[in-house]
Tab-separated table of C-alpha atoms in Angstrom:
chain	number	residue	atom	x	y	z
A	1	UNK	CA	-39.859	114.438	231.922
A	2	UNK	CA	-40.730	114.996	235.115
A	3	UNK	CA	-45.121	115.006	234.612
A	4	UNK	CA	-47.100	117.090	237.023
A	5	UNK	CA	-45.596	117.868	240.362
A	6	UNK	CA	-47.330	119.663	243.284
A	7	UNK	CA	-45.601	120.750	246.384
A	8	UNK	CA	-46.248	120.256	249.429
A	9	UNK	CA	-47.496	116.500	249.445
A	10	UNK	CA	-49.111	116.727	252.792
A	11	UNK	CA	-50.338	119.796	254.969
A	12	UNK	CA	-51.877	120.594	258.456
A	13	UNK	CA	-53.239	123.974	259.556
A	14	UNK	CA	-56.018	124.909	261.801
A	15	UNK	CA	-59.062	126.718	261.162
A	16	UNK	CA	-58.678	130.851	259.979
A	17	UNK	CA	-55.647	130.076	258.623
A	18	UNK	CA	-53.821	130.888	254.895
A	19	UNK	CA	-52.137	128.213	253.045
A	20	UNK	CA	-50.647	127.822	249.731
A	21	UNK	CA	-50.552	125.212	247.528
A	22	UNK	CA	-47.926	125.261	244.297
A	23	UNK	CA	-47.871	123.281	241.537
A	24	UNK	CA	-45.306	122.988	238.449
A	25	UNK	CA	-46.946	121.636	235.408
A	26	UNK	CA	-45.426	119.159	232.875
A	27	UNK	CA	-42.509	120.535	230.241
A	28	UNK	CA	-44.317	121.922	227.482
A	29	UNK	CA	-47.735	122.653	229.121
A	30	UNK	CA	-49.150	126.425	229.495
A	31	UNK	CA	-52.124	125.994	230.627
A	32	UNK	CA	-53.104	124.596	234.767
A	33	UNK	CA	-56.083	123.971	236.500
A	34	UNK	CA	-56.831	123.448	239.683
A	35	UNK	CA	-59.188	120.464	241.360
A	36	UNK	CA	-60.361	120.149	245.008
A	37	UNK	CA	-61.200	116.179	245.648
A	38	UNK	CA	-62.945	115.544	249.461
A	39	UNK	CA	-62.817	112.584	250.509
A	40	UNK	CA	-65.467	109.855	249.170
A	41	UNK	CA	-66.187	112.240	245.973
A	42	UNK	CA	-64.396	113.418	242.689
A	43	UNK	CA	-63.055	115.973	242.194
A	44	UNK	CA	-64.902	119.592	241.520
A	45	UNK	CA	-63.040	122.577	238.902
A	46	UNK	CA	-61.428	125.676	241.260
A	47	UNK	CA	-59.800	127.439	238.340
A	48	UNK	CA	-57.880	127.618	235.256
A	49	UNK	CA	-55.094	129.699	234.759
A	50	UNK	CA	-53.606	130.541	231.158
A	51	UNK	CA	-51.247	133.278	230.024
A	52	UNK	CA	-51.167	134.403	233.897
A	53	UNK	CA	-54.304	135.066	234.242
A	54	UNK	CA	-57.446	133.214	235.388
A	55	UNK	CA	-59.582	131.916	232.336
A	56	UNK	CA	-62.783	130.163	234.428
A	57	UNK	CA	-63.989	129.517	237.562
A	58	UNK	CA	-66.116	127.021	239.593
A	59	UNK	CA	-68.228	127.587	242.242
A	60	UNK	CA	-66.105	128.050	244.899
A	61	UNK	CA	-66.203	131.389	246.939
A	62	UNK	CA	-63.329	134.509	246.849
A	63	UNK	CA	-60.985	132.662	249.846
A	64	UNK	CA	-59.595	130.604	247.014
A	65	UNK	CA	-57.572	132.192	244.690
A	66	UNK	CA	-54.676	131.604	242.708
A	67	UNK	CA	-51.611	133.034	240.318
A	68	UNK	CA	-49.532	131.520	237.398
A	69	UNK	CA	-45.936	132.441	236.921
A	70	UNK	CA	-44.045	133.910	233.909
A	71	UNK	CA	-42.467	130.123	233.880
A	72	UNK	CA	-46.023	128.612	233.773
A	73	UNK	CA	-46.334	127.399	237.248
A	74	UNK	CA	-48.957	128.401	239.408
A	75	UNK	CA	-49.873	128.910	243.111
A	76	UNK	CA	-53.183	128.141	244.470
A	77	UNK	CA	-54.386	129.859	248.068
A	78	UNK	CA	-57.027	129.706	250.297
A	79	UNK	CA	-57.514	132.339	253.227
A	80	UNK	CA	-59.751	131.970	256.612
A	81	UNK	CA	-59.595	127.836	256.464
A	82	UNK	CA	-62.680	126.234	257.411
A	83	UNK	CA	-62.624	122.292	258.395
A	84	UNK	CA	-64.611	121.386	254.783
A	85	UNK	CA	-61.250	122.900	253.248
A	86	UNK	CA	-59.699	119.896	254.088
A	87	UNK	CA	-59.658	117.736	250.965
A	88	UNK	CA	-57.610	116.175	248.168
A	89	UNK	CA	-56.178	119.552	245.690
A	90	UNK	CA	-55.077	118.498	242.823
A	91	UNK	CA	-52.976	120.228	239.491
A	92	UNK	CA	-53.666	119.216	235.801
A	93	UNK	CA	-51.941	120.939	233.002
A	94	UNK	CA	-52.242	120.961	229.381
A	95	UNK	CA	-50.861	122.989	226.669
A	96	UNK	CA	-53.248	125.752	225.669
A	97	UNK	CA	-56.646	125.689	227.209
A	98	UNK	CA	-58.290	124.406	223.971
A	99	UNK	CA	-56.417	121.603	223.378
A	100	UNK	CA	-58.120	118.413	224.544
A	101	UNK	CA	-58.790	117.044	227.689
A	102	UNK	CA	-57.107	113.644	226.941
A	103	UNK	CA	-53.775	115.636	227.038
A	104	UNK	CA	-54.551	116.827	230.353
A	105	UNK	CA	-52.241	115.644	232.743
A	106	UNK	CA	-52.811	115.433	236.602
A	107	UNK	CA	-50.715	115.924	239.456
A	108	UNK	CA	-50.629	113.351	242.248
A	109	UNK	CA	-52.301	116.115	244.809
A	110	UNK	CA	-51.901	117.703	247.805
A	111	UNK	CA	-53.531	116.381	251.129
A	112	UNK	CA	-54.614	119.291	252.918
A	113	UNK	CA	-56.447	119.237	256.953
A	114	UNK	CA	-57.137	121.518	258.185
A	115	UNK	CA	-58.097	121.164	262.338
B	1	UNK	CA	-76.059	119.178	241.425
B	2	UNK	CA	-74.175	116.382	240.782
B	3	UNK	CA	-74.124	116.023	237.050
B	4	UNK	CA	-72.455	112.437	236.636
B	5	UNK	CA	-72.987	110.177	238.765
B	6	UNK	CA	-71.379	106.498	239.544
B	7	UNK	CA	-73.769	105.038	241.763
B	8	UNK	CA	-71.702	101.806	242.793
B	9	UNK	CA	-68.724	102.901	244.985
B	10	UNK	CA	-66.788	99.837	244.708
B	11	UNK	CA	-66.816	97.023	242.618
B	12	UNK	CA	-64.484	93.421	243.141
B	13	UNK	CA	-64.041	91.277	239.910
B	14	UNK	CA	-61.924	87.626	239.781
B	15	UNK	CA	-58.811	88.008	237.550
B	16	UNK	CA	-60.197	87.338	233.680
B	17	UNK	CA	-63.613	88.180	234.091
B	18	UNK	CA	-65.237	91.278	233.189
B	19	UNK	CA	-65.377	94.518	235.060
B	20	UNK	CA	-68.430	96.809	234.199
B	21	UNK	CA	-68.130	100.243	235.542
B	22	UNK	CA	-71.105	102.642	235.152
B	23	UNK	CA	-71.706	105.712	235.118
B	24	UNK	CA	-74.899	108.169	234.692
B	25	UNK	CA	-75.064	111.850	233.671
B	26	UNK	CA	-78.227	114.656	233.442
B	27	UNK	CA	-76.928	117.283	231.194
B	28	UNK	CA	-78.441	116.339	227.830
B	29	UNK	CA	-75.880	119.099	226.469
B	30	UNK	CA	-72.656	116.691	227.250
B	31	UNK	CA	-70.833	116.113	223.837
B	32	UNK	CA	-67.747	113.942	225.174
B	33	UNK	CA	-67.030	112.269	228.040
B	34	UNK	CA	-64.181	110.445	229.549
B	35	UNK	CA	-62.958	107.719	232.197
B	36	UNK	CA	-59.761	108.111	234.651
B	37	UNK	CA	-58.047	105.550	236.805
B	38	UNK	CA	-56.174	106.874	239.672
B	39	UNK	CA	-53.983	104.910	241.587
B	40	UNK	CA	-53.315	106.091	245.520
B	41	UNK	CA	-50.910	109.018	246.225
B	42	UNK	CA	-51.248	109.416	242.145
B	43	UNK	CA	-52.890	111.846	240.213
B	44	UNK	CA	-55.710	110.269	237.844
B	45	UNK	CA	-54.426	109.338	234.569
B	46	UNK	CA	-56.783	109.632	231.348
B	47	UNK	CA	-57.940	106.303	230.211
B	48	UNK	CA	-60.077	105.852	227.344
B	49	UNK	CA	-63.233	108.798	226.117
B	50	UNK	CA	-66.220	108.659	223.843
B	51	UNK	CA	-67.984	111.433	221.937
B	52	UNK	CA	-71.775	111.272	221.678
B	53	UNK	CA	-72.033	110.933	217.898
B	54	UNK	CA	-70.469	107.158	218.909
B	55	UNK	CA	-72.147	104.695	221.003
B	56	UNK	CA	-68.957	102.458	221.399
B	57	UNK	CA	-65.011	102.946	221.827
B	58	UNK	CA	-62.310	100.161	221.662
B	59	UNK	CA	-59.207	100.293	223.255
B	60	UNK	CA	-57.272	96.975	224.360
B	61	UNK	CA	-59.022	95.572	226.776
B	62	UNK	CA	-60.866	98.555	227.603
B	63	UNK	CA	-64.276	99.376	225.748
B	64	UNK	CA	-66.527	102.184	226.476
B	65	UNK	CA	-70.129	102.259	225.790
B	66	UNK	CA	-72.640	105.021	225.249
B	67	UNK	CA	-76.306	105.150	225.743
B	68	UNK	CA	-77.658	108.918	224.859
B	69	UNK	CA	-81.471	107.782	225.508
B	70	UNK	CA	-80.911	106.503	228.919
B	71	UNK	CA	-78.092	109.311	229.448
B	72	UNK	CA	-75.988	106.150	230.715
B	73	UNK	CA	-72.288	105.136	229.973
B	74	UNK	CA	-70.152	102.089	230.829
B	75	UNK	CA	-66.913	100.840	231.097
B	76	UNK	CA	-65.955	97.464	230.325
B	77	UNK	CA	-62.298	95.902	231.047
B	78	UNK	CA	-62.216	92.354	229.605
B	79	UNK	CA	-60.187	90.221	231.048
B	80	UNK	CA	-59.889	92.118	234.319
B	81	UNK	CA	-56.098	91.977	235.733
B	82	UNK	CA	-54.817	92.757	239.766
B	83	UNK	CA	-53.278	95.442	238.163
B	84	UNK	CA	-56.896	97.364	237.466
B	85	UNK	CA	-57.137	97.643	240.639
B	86	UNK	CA	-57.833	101.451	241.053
B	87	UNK	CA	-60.245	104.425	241.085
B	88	UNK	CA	-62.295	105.246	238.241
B	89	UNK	CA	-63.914	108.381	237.365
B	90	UNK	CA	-65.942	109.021	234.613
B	91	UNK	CA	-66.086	112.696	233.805
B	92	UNK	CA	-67.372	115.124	231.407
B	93	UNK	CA	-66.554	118.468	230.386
B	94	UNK	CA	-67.993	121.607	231.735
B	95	UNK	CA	-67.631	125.219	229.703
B	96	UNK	CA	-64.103	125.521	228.634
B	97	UNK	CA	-62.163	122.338	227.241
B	98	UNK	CA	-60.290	121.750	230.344
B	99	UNK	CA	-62.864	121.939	233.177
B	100	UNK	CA	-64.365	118.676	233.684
B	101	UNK	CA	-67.704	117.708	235.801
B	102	UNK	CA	-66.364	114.372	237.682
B	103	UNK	CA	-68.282	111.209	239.215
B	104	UNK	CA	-67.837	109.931	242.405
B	105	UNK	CA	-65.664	107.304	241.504
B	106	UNK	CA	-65.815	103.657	241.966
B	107	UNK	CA	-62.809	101.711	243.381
B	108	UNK	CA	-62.542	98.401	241.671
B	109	UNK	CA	-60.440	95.463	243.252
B	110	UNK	CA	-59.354	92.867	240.877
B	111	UNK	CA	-59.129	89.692	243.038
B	112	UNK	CA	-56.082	87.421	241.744
């Protein structure tokens, strides 16, 4: 099994810039949500996607926004980069969104700076 | 508004002794709450959690203790191994099941 894996590991884009972020969640799972970690703090809720669609949201503005797949994986994006962007993002799935946070499984993140 | 809070960023413990991680939270309405470790270029993993109808959890070596009055929890690893060595988070849920209000995190070194 291979857990929680997020693709790319590392990334480096300048300011006004789009990037995307993709994430495939362990075998099983249904359900992925999406963290943003900066540096020196934990990490704060983007989004949650479930049956392709997103379930709930954290305060974080319209540039970020995301999709899940028919197979369950999901994408995350962020337009118009802005140097605070650059953080930590990290992938947890579980199966169903109800289901218990101790069965939430993370993934080990992509470093994103953005210059 | 930073809901939990871990006020000590980093803690260093001798091999066998105790570690005692704390944590703090303000939302009276929290109803379980949880610690991670994370290890660098790794995800956090889940470690141990506590609902608030408890005031202790036992696992191992790790034990987790809840203080609703004071709105304070703590972590306890007894005996503390190199292998600890990691960041922990305590976090606690927010809304839905799977959206979680996280601490700051405080990196403990376990000195062999």
């Amino acid at each position: 099994d291979a857990g929680v894996t997020q693709s790319p590991t590392h990334l480096i884009k300048t300011r006004g810039q789009q990037v995307t972020l993709r994430c495939s969640p362990k075998s099983g799972h249904d359900t992925v949500s999406w963290y943003q970690q900066a540096l020196g703090q934990g990490p704060q809720f983007i989004f949650q996607y479930y049956e392709e669609e997103e379930r709930q949201r954290g305060n974080f503005p319209d540039r970020f926004s995301g999709h899940q797949f028919p197979n369950y994986s999901s994408e995350l994006n962020v337009n118009a980069l802005l140097l605070g962007d650059s953080a930590l993002y990290l992938c947890a799935s579980s199966f169903l969104p109800g289901q218990g946070l101790r069965t939430q499984y993370f993934g080990p993140g992509t470093r994103l700076l953005v210059l | 508004d930073q809901q939990v809070k871990q006020n000590s960023p980093s803690l260093s413990v001798q091999e066998g002794r105790i570690s005692i991680l704390n944590c703090d939270y303000t939302n009276s309405m929290f109803d379980y709450f949880l610690w991670y470790k994370k290890y660098p270029a790794e995800g956090p993993t889940f470690l141990i959690s506590i609902s608030s109808i408890k005031d202790k959890n036992e696992d191992g070596r790790f034990t987790v203790f809840l203080n609703k009055s004071a709105k304070h929890l703590s972590l306890h690893i007894v005996p503390s191994q190199p292998g600890d060595s990691a960041v922990y988070f305590c976090a606690a849920p927010q809304g839905g099941a799977n959206n979680l209000f996280f601490g700051t995190g405080t990196r403990l070194t376990v000195i062999p």
